[in-house]
mmCIF file of C-alpha atoms in Angstrom:
data_model
loop_
_atom_site.group_PDB
_atom_site.id
_atom_site.type_symbol
_atom_site.label_atom_id
_atom_site.label_comp_id
_atom_site.label_asym_id
_atom_site.label_seq_id
_atom_site.Cartn_x
_atom_site.Cartn_y
_atom_site.Cartn_z
ATOM 1 C CA MET A 1 -27.190 -26.689 -1.355
ATOM 2 C CA GLU A 2 -30.750 -26.905 -0.047
ATOM 3 C CA LEU A 3 -32.212 -28.857 2.765
ATOM 4 C CA ALA A 4 -35.272 -29.240 4.983
ATOM 5 C CA LEU A 5 -34.543 -28.684 8.679
ATOM 6 C CA ILE A 6 -37.077 -30.578 10.891
ATOM 7 C CA GLY A 7 -37.093 -29.222 14.512
ATOM 8 C CA LEU A 8 -36.490 -25.697 15.170
ATOM 9 C CA GLY A 9 -35.370 -25.482 18.835
ATOM 10 C CA LYS A 10 -32.729 -22.922 19.838
ATOM 11 C CA MET A 11 -29.954 -24.884 18.153
ATOM 12 C CA GLY A 12 -32.189 -25.692 15.121
ATOM 13 C CA LEU A 13 -32.946 -22.007 14.594
ATOM 14 C CA ASN A 14 -29.276 -21.054 15.048
ATOM 15 C CA MET A 15 -28.261 -23.757 12.468
ATOM 16 C CA ALA A 16 -30.854 -22.544 10.041
ATOM 17 C CA THR A 17 -29.499 -18.986 10.335
ATOM 18 C CA ARG A 18 -25.942 -19.988 9.903
ATOM 19 C CA LEU A 19 -26.748 -22.048 6.860
ATOM 20 C CA THR A 20 -28.800 -19.425 5.226
ATOM 21 C CA ARG A 21 -26.105 -16.927 5.760
ATOM 22 C CA GLY A 22 -23.662 -19.328 4.180
ATOM 23 C CA GLY A 23 -25.804 -19.267 1.054
ATOM 24 C CA HIS A 24 -27.841 -22.455 1.461
ATOM 25 C CA ARG A 25 -31.476 -22.692 0.918
ATOM 26 C CA VAL A 26 -33.151 -23.976 4.101
ATOM 27 C CA VAL A 27 -36.809 -25.005 4.464
ATOM 28 C CA GLY A 28 -37.685 -25.068 8.104
ATOM 29 C CA TYR A 29 -40.532 -27.072 9.815
ATOM 30 C CA ALA A 30 -41.635 -27.161 13.451
ATOM 31 C CA ARG A 31 -44.895 -28.092 15.031
ATOM 32 C CA THR A 32 -45.821 -24.548 16.102
ATOM 33 C CA LYS A 33 -46.744 -21.799 13.614
ATOM 34 C CA GLU A 34 -44.765 -19.218 15.681
ATOM 35 C CA THR A 35 -41.557 -21.232 15.595
ATOM 36 C CA VAL A 36 -41.702 -21.469 11.863
ATOM 37 C CA GLU A 37 -42.347 -17.772 11.445
ATOM 38 C CA SER A 38 -39.297 -17.153 13.657
ATOM 39 C CA ALA A 39 -37.237 -19.296 11.244
ATOM 40 C CA VAL A 40 -38.632 -17.187 8.268
ATOM 41 C CA LYS A 41 -37.626 -13.880 9.955
ATOM 42 C CA LEU A 42 -34.013 -15.333 10.261
ATOM 43 C CA GLY A 43 -33.855 -16.049 6.524
ATOM 44 C CA ALA A 44 -35.243 -19.631 6.021
ATOM 45 C CA GLU A 45 -38.370 -20.580 4.145
ATOM 46 C CA GLY A 46 -41.232 -21.849 6.253
ATOM 47 C CA ALA A 47 -43.254 -25.015 6.162
ATOM 48 C CA PHE A 48 -46.216 -26.021 8.287
ATOM 49 C CA THR A 49 -46.299 -29.681 7.605
ATOM 50 C CA LEU A 50 -43.647 -32.281 6.952
ATOM 51 C CA GLU A 51 -45.106 -32.859 3.557
ATOM 52 C CA GLU A 52 -44.796 -29.203 2.746
ATOM 53 C CA ALA A 53 -41.179 -29.138 3.873
ATOM 54 C CA VAL A 54 -40.160 -32.048 1.798
ATOM 55 C CA ASN A 55 -42.245 -31.004 -1.278
ATOM 56 C CA LYS A 56 -40.545 -27.567 -1.262
ATOM 57 C CA LEU A 57 -37.202 -29.212 -1.957
ATOM 58 C CA THR A 58 -36.232 -29.273 -5.694
ATOM 59 C CA SER A 59 -32.902 -30.761 -5.859
ATOM 60 C CA SER A 60 -31.993 -34.357 -6.029
ATOM 61 C CA PRO A 61 -31.215 -36.040 -3.961
ATOM 62 C CA LYS A 62 -33.442 -34.368 -1.279
ATOM 63 C CA VAL A 63 -31.701 -33.816 1.977
ATOM 64 C CA VAL A 64 -33.679 -33.607 5.392
ATOM 65 C CA TRP A 65 -32.005 -32.902 8.450
ATOM 66 C CA VAL A 66 -33.916 -34.032 11.565
ATOM 67 C CA MET A 67 -33.225 -32.076 14.819
ATOM 68 C CA VAL A 68 -35.606 -33.330 17.439
ATOM 69 C CA PRO A 69 -35.362 -34.787 20.946
ATOM 70 C CA SER A 70 -33.894 -38.338 20.935
ATOM 71 C CA GLY A 71 -35.763 -41.626 21.481
ATOM 72 C CA LYS A 72 -39.330 -42.149 20.299
ATOM 73 C CA THR A 73 -39.669 -38.599 18.776
ATOM 74 C CA THR A 74 -36.647 -39.063 16.542
ATOM 75 C CA THR A 75 -37.779 -42.508 15.420
ATOM 76 C CA GLU A 76 -41.231 -41.356 14.563
ATOM 77 C CA THR A 77 -40.103 -38.267 12.720
ATOM 78 C CA ILE A 78 -37.562 -40.407 10.730
ATOM 79 C CA GLU A 79 -40.257 -42.853 9.777
ATOM 80 C CA LYS A 80 -42.699 -40.046 8.652
ATOM 81 C CA VAL A 81 -39.902 -38.231 6.620
ATOM 82 C CA ALA A 82 -38.831 -41.531 5.079
ATOM 83 C CA ALA A 83 -42.535 -42.046 3.802
ATOM 84 C CA LEU A 84 -42.204 -38.881 1.827
ATOM 85 C CA LEU A 85 -38.869 -39.556 0.275
ATOM 86 C CA LYS A 86 -37.521 -41.661 -2.619
ATOM 87 C CA ALA A 87 -34.615 -43.974 -2.926
ATOM 88 C CA GLY A 88 -31.357 -42.052 -3.022
ATOM 89 C CA ASP A 89 -32.583 -39.243 -0.831
ATOM 90 C CA ILE A 90 -30.894 -38.530 2.434
ATOM 91 C CA ILE A 91 -31.768 -38.081 6.068
ATOM 92 C CA ILE A 92 -29.457 -36.546 8.579
ATOM 93 C CA ASP A 93 -30.118 -37.125 12.310
ATOM 94 C CA GLY A 94 -28.303 -34.152 14.051
ATOM 95 C CA GLY A 95 -29.806 -34.842 17.446
ATOM 96 C CA ASN A 96 -28.426 -36.782 20.453
ATOM 97 C CA SER A 97 -29.761 -40.135 19.541
ATOM 98 C CA ASN A 98 -28.366 -43.364 21.215
ATOM 99 C CA TYR A 99 -25.962 -44.819 18.713
ATOM 100 C CA LYS A 100 -27.838 -48.256 18.958
ATOM 101 C CA ASP A 101 -30.932 -46.487 17.752
ATOM 102 C CA THR A 102 -29.015 -44.882 15.040
ATOM 103 C CA ILE A 103 -27.777 -48.142 13.614
ATOM 104 C CA GLN A 104 -31.382 -49.419 13.552
ATOM 105 C CA HIS A 105 -32.536 -46.217 11.829
ATOM 106 C CA ALA A 106 -29.881 -46.806 9.217
ATOM 107 C CA GLU A 107 -30.947 -50.428 8.635
ATOM 108 C CA MET A 108 -34.496 -49.346 8.278
ATOM 109 C CA LEU A 109 -33.756 -46.652 5.766
ATOM 110 C CA ALA A 110 -31.400 -48.881 3.791
ATOM 111 C CA ALA A 111 -34.275 -51.247 3.160
ATOM 112 C CA LYS A 112 -36.183 -48.351 1.476
ATOM 113 C CA GLY A 113 -33.119 -47.234 -0.388
ATOM 114 C CA ILE A 114 -32.686 -44.050 1.519
ATOM 115 C CA ASP A 115 -29.348 -43.029 2.656
ATOM 116 C CA PHE A 116 -28.656 -41.986 6.302
ATOM 117 C CA VAL A 117 -26.224 -39.909 8.175
ATOM 118 C CA ASP A 118 -25.744 -39.545 11.890
ATOM 119 C CA CYS A 119 -24.201 -36.191 12.966
ATOM 120 C CA GLY A 120 -23.332 -35.580 16.610
ATOM 121 C CA THR A 121 -23.547 -31.925 16.911
ATOM 122 C CA SER A 122 -21.987 -29.774 19.671
ATOM 123 C CA GLY A 123 -21.928 -26.018 20.121
ATOM 124 C CA GLY A 124 -25.259 -25.143 21.880
ATOM 125 C CA ILE A 125 -26.388 -21.647 21.618
ATOM 126 C CA TRP A 126 -22.928 -20.443 20.716
ATOM 127 C CA GLY A 127 -22.745 -22.298 17.503
ATOM 128 C CA LEU A 128 -24.322 -19.518 15.596
ATOM 129 C CA THR A 129 -21.250 -17.378 15.957
ATOM 130 C CA GLU A 130 -18.510 -19.899 16.883
ATOM 131 C CA GLY A 131 -19.628 -22.832 14.657
ATOM 132 C CA TYR A 132 -20.593 -26.341 15.530
ATOM 133 C CA SER A 133 -18.481 -29.301 16.197
ATOM 134 C CA LEU A 134 -19.789 -32.082 13.974
ATOM 135 C CA MET A 135 -19.023 -35.780 14.409
ATOM 136 C CA ILE A 136 -20.239 -37.613 11.437
ATOM 137 C CA GLY A 137 -21.210 -41.284 10.698
ATOM 138 C CA GLY A 138 -22.291 -42.982 7.590
ATOM 139 C CA LYS A 139 -21.030 -44.121 4.261
ATOM 140 C CA GLU A 140 -18.149 -41.985 2.998
ATOM 141 C CA GLU A 141 -19.479 -41.399 -0.444
ATOM 142 C CA ILE A 142 -22.821 -40.124 1.009
ATOM 143 C CA THR A 143 -21.200 -37.876 3.644
ATOM 144 C CA ALA A 144 -19.027 -36.470 1.042
ATOM 145 C CA LYS A 145 -22.053 -35.143 -0.844
ATOM 146 C CA LEU A 146 -22.999 -33.207 2.206
ATOM 147 C CA ASN A 147 -19.580 -31.481 2.776
ATOM 148 C CA PRO A 148 -20.781 -28.053 1.778
ATOM 149 C CA ILE A 149 -23.342 -28.188 4.652
ATOM 150 C CA PHE A 150 -20.878 -29.425 7.195
ATOM 151 C CA GLU A 151 -18.325 -26.837 6.084
ATOM 152 C CA THR A 152 -20.791 -23.998 6.594
ATOM 153 C CA LEU A 153 -21.979 -25.187 10.012
ATOM 154 C CA ALA A 154 -18.481 -25.990 11.425
ATOM 155 C CA PRO A 155 -16.134 -23.405 12.869
ATOM 156 C CA GLY A 156 -14.032 -23.603 9.598
ATOM 157 C CA LYS A 157 -13.959 -25.228 6.268
ATOM 158 C CA GLU A 158 -11.448 -27.788 7.499
ATOM 159 C CA THR A 159 -11.662 -27.545 11.176
ATOM 160 C CA GLY A 160 -14.089 -28.664 13.856
ATOM 161 C CA TRP A 161 -15.798 -31.551 11.860
ATOM 162 C CA GLY A 162 -15.242 -34.812 10.135
ATOM 163 C CA ARG A 163 -16.540 -38.312 9.282
ATOM 164 C CA VAL A 164 -15.508 -40.523 12.091
ATOM 165 C CA GLY A 165 -16.772 -43.899 10.932
ATOM 166 C CA PRO A 166 -19.839 -45.836 9.700
ATOM 167 C CA HIS A 167 -23.535 -45.550 10.825
ATOM 168 C CA GLY A 168 -23.672 -44.929 14.482
ATOM 169 C CA ALA A 169 -20.017 -43.687 14.923
ATOM 170 C CA GLY A 170 -21.021 -40.019 14.892
ATOM 171 C CA HIS A 171 -23.471 -40.435 17.724
ATOM 172 C CA TYR A 172 -21.117 -42.689 19.640
ATOM 173 C CA VAL A 173 -18.363 -40.080 19.513
ATOM 174 C CA LYS A 174 -20.836 -37.395 20.543
ATOM 175 C CA MET A 175 -21.863 -39.621 23.420
ATOM 176 C CA VAL A 176 -18.371 -40.047 24.732
ATOM 177 C CA HIS A 177 -17.757 -36.331 24.176
ATOM 178 C CA ASN A 178 -20.602 -35.434 26.513
ATOM 179 C CA GLY A 179 -19.413 -38.002 29.027
ATOM 180 C CA ILE A 180 -16.062 -36.216 29.125
ATOM 181 C CA GLU A 181 -17.905 -32.847 29.410
ATOM 182 C CA TYR A 182 -19.795 -34.163 32.625
ATOM 183 C CA GLY A 183 -16.368 -34.784 34.201
ATOM 184 C CA MET A 184 -14.890 -31.457 33.316
ATOM 185 C CA MET A 185 -17.979 -29.538 34.497
ATOM 186 C CA GLN A 186 -17.984 -31.382 37.695
ATOM 187 C CA ALA A 187 -14.342 -30.698 38.354
ATOM 188 C CA PHE A 188 -14.845 -26.814 37.770
ATOM 189 C CA ALA A 189 -17.939 -26.884 39.969
ATOM 190 C CA GLU A 190 -16.128 -28.711 42.821
ATOM 191 C CA GLY A 191 -12.981 -26.450 42.491
ATOM 192 C CA PHE A 192 -14.964 -23.191 42.758
ATOM 193 C CA GLY A 193 -16.938 -24.767 45.519
ATOM 194 C CA ILE A 194 -13.829 -25.340 47.554
ATOM 195 C CA LEU A 195 -12.551 -21.776 46.849
ATOM 196 C CA LYS A 196 -15.918 -20.228 47.938
ATOM 197 C CA ALA A 197 -15.816 -22.247 51.113
ATOM 198 C CA LYS A 198 -12.362 -20.666 52.216
ATOM 199 C CA LYS A 199 -14.105 -17.548 53.593
ATOM 200 C CA GLU A 200 -11.075 -16.104 55.526
ATOM 201 C CA PHE A 201 -9.304 -15.339 52.255
ATOM 202 C CA GLY A 202 -12.211 -13.439 50.823
ATOM 203 C CA MET A 203 -11.414 -14.516 47.403
ATOM 204 C CA ASP A 204 -13.196 -13.171 44.244
ATOM 205 C CA LEU A 205 -14.183 -16.105 42.211
ATOM 206 C CA SER A 206 -14.900 -14.075 39.133
ATOM 207 C CA GLN A 207 -11.248 -12.588 39.317
ATOM 208 C CA ILE A 208 -9.784 -16.008 39.700
ATOM 209 C CA SER A 209 -11.661 -17.468 36.756
ATOM 210 C CA HIS A 210 -10.274 -14.707 34.625
ATOM 211 C CA ILE A 211 -6.739 -15.285 35.846
ATOM 212 C CA TRP A 212 -7.162 -18.939 34.826
ATOM 213 C CA GLN A 213 -8.219 -18.036 31.271
ATOM 214 C CA ASN A 214 -4.757 -17.079 30.332
ATOM 215 C CA GLY A 215 -1.743 -19.295 30.562
ATOM 216 C CA SER A 216 -3.378 -21.925 32.873
ATOM 217 C CA VAL A 217 -3.410 -25.584 31.971
ATOM 218 C CA VAL A 218 -7.217 -25.601 32.783
ATOM 219 C CA ARG A 219 -8.131 -22.763 30.366
ATOM 220 C CA SER A 220 -11.099 -23.812 28.120
ATOM 221 C CA TRP A 221 -14.379 -22.726 26.732
ATOM 222 C CA LEU A 222 -16.048 -24.285 29.883
ATOM 223 C CA LEU A 223 -13.845 -22.157 31.939
ATOM 224 C CA ASP A 224 -14.838 -19.107 29.808
ATOM 225 C CA LEU A 225 -18.494 -20.032 30.418
ATOM 226 C CA ALA A 226 -17.856 -20.370 34.117
ATOM 227 C CA ALA A 227 -16.271 -16.910 34.128
ATOM 228 C CA ASN A 228 -19.462 -15.490 32.350
ATOM 229 C CA ALA A 229 -21.603 -16.995 34.983
ATOM 230 C CA LEU A 230 -19.504 -15.710 37.885
ATOM 231 C CA ASP A 231 -19.375 -12.146 36.278
ATOM 232 C CA GLU A 232 -23.214 -12.160 36.372
ATOM 233 C CA ASP A 233 -23.547 -13.268 39.895
ATOM 234 C CA THR A 234 -20.673 -14.737 42.106
ATOM 235 C CA GLU A 235 -23.150 -16.196 44.605
ATOM 236 C CA LEU A 236 -25.200 -17.850 41.876
ATOM 237 C CA LYS A 237 -28.134 -17.241 44.252
ATOM 238 C CA ASP A 238 -30.799 -17.281 41.657
ATOM 239 C CA ILE A 239 -29.881 -20.687 40.361
ATOM 240 C CA LYS A 240 -31.416 -23.850 41.927
ATOM 241 C CA PRO A 241 -28.898 -26.594 42.505
ATOM 242 C CA TRP A 242 -30.736 -29.063 40.253
ATOM 243 C CA VAL A 243 -28.892 -30.532 37.259
ATOM 244 C CA ALA A 244 -30.547 -32.400 34.458
ATOM 245 C CA ASP A 245 -28.754 -35.055 32.139
ATOM 246 C CA SER A 246 -29.788 -35.466 28.538
ATOM 247 C CA GLY A 247 -28.751 -39.166 28.417
ATOM 248 C CA GLU A 248 -25.294 -39.272 26.782
ATOM 249 C CA GLY A 249 -23.491 -39.486 30.269
ATOM 250 C CA ARG A 250 -25.528 -42.530 31.208
ATOM 251 C CA TRP A 251 -24.808 -44.167 27.848
ATOM 252 C CA THR A 252 -21.064 -43.568 28.201
ATOM 253 C CA VAL A 253 -21.144 -45.070 31.602
ATOM 254 C CA PHE A 254 -23.143 -48.067 30.258
ATOM 255 C CA GLU A 255 -20.524 -48.437 27.436
ATOM 256 C CA SER A 256 -17.470 -48.214 29.912
ATOM 257 C CA ILE A 257 -19.180 -51.182 31.795
ATOM 258 C CA ASP A 258 -19.735 -53.279 28.712
ATOM 259 C CA LEU A 259 -16.345 -52.676 27.434
ATOM 260 C CA ASP A 260 -14.644 -53.144 30.868
ATOM 261 C CA VAL A 261 -13.129 -49.670 30.605
ATOM 262 C CA PRO A 262 -12.857 -47.978 34.001
ATOM 263 C CA ALA A 263 -14.473 -44.387 33.957
ATOM 264 C CA PRO A 264 -14.815 -43.296 37.667
ATOM 265 C CA ILE A 265 -14.821 -39.663 36.916
ATOM 266 C CA ILE A 266 -17.569 -39.680 34.406
ATOM 267 C CA THR A 267 -19.490 -42.170 36.553
ATOM 268 C CA LEU A 268 -19.266 -40.041 39.611
ATOM 269 C CA ALA A 269 -20.148 -36.922 37.654
ATOM 270 C CA LEU A 270 -23.267 -38.525 36.534
ATOM 271 C CA GLN A 271 -24.085 -39.597 40.056
ATOM 272 C CA MET A 272 -23.663 -36.043 41.314
ATOM 273 C CA ARG A 273 -26.206 -34.965 38.920
ATOM 274 C CA PHE A 274 -28.715 -37.436 40.179
ATOM 275 C CA ALA A 275 -27.828 -36.167 43.795
ATOM 276 C CA SER A 276 -28.729 -32.698 42.855
ATOM 277 C CA ARG A 277 -32.220 -33.549 42.084
ATOM 278 C CA ASP A 278 -33.010 -35.398 45.394
ATOM 279 C CA GLU A 279 -34.829 -32.915 47.549
ATOM 280 C CA GLU A 280 -36.008 -35.745 49.784
ATOM 281 C CA ASN A 281 -32.496 -37.384 49.903
ATOM 282 C CA TYR A 282 -33.519 -40.411 51.760
ATOM 283 C CA PRO A 283 -30.050 -42.010 51.644
ATOM 284 C CA ALA A 284 -28.505 -38.824 53.420
ATOM 285 C CA ARG A 285 -31.260 -39.188 56.037
ATOM 286 C CA MET A 286 -30.436 -42.872 56.526
ATOM 287 C CA LEU A 287 -26.644 -42.090 56.990
ATOM 288 C CA ALA A 288 -27.527 -39.581 59.700
ATOM 289 C CA ALA A 289 -29.844 -42.122 61.349
ATOM 290 C CA LEU A 290 -27.125 -44.811 61.322
ATOM 291 C CA ARG A 291 -24.388 -42.432 62.743
ATOM 292 C CA ASN A 292 -26.872 -41.555 65.539
ATOM 293 C CA GLN A 293 -27.668 -45.313 66.129
ATOM 294 C CA PHE A 294 -24.122 -46.574 66.426
ATOM 295 C CA GLY A 295 -22.256 -43.572 67.852
ATOM 296 C CA GLY A 296 -24.786 -41.245 69.315
ATOM 297 C CA HIS A 297 -23.873 -38.605 66.892
ATOM 298 C CA ALA A 298 -26.150 -35.508 66.747
ATOM 299 C CA ILE A 299 -28.612 -35.362 64.005
ATOM 300 C CA LYS A 300 -30.470 -32.291 62.526
ATOM 301 C CA LYS A 301 -34.219 -32.467 62.671
ATOM 302 C CA ALA A 302 -36.267 -31.600 59.630
ATOM 303 C CA GLU A 303 -38.188 -28.389 59.791
#
């Protein structure tokens, strides 16, 4: 098959590479000439405008995969691409869009006769070699047309991917997936933090991570990545304790509230990410001040 891939970040470039290696024709577009040239070196065809990317497609229906930051950027890109397509063509949103935005995008495109598919995509920089986990939403007859693309991107022809429901379902499943990921990552971080604090045992955290990789009930890809990080630097001294969130964790927590489903682990994991960014940490200062006020407890003065 052939498709235009709009957005060539690290994941987009790796996806383009995996697709071209799988025999698909990929036309890659990004805002910078250098990024497009990088895609060409990896086997894709380059395009320096959206119009050029769409016009280079020769098959019908035309398929355009959008892989750009969620929110306003995704909406604007989908609108611009839609203006270049005809009824029956297909747009895939493979980014981390909020599922509510996705449903609106589907409705907007349906009014133009353009088919839409949302594809929650997980795999990060490892997707090139390991394959991507693909959570797909949309009409069954439309997603079926795209199976050759999904089969190439996924870890296996019949594994690691699937249609999970109608428009919005793909991004909804990816949202919850990332919420779970927040909790798992936080648990590993806290566990290794406790181990490190037990100074008298002199434990090698890298060694422990490798022990857990075999036979342990906590063995996982996240543990493998933790082991990689600890192998490089057990102290993690060059890494600032500042953790971003891309949105899906927040949305998962909002959904838990809307649906009356308790999700304390995911919620607290999200809150810990917020705490990591607060260099001022006014709440902690207030706690120290209150303890000093009611109990005379010692406080540490800021330098």
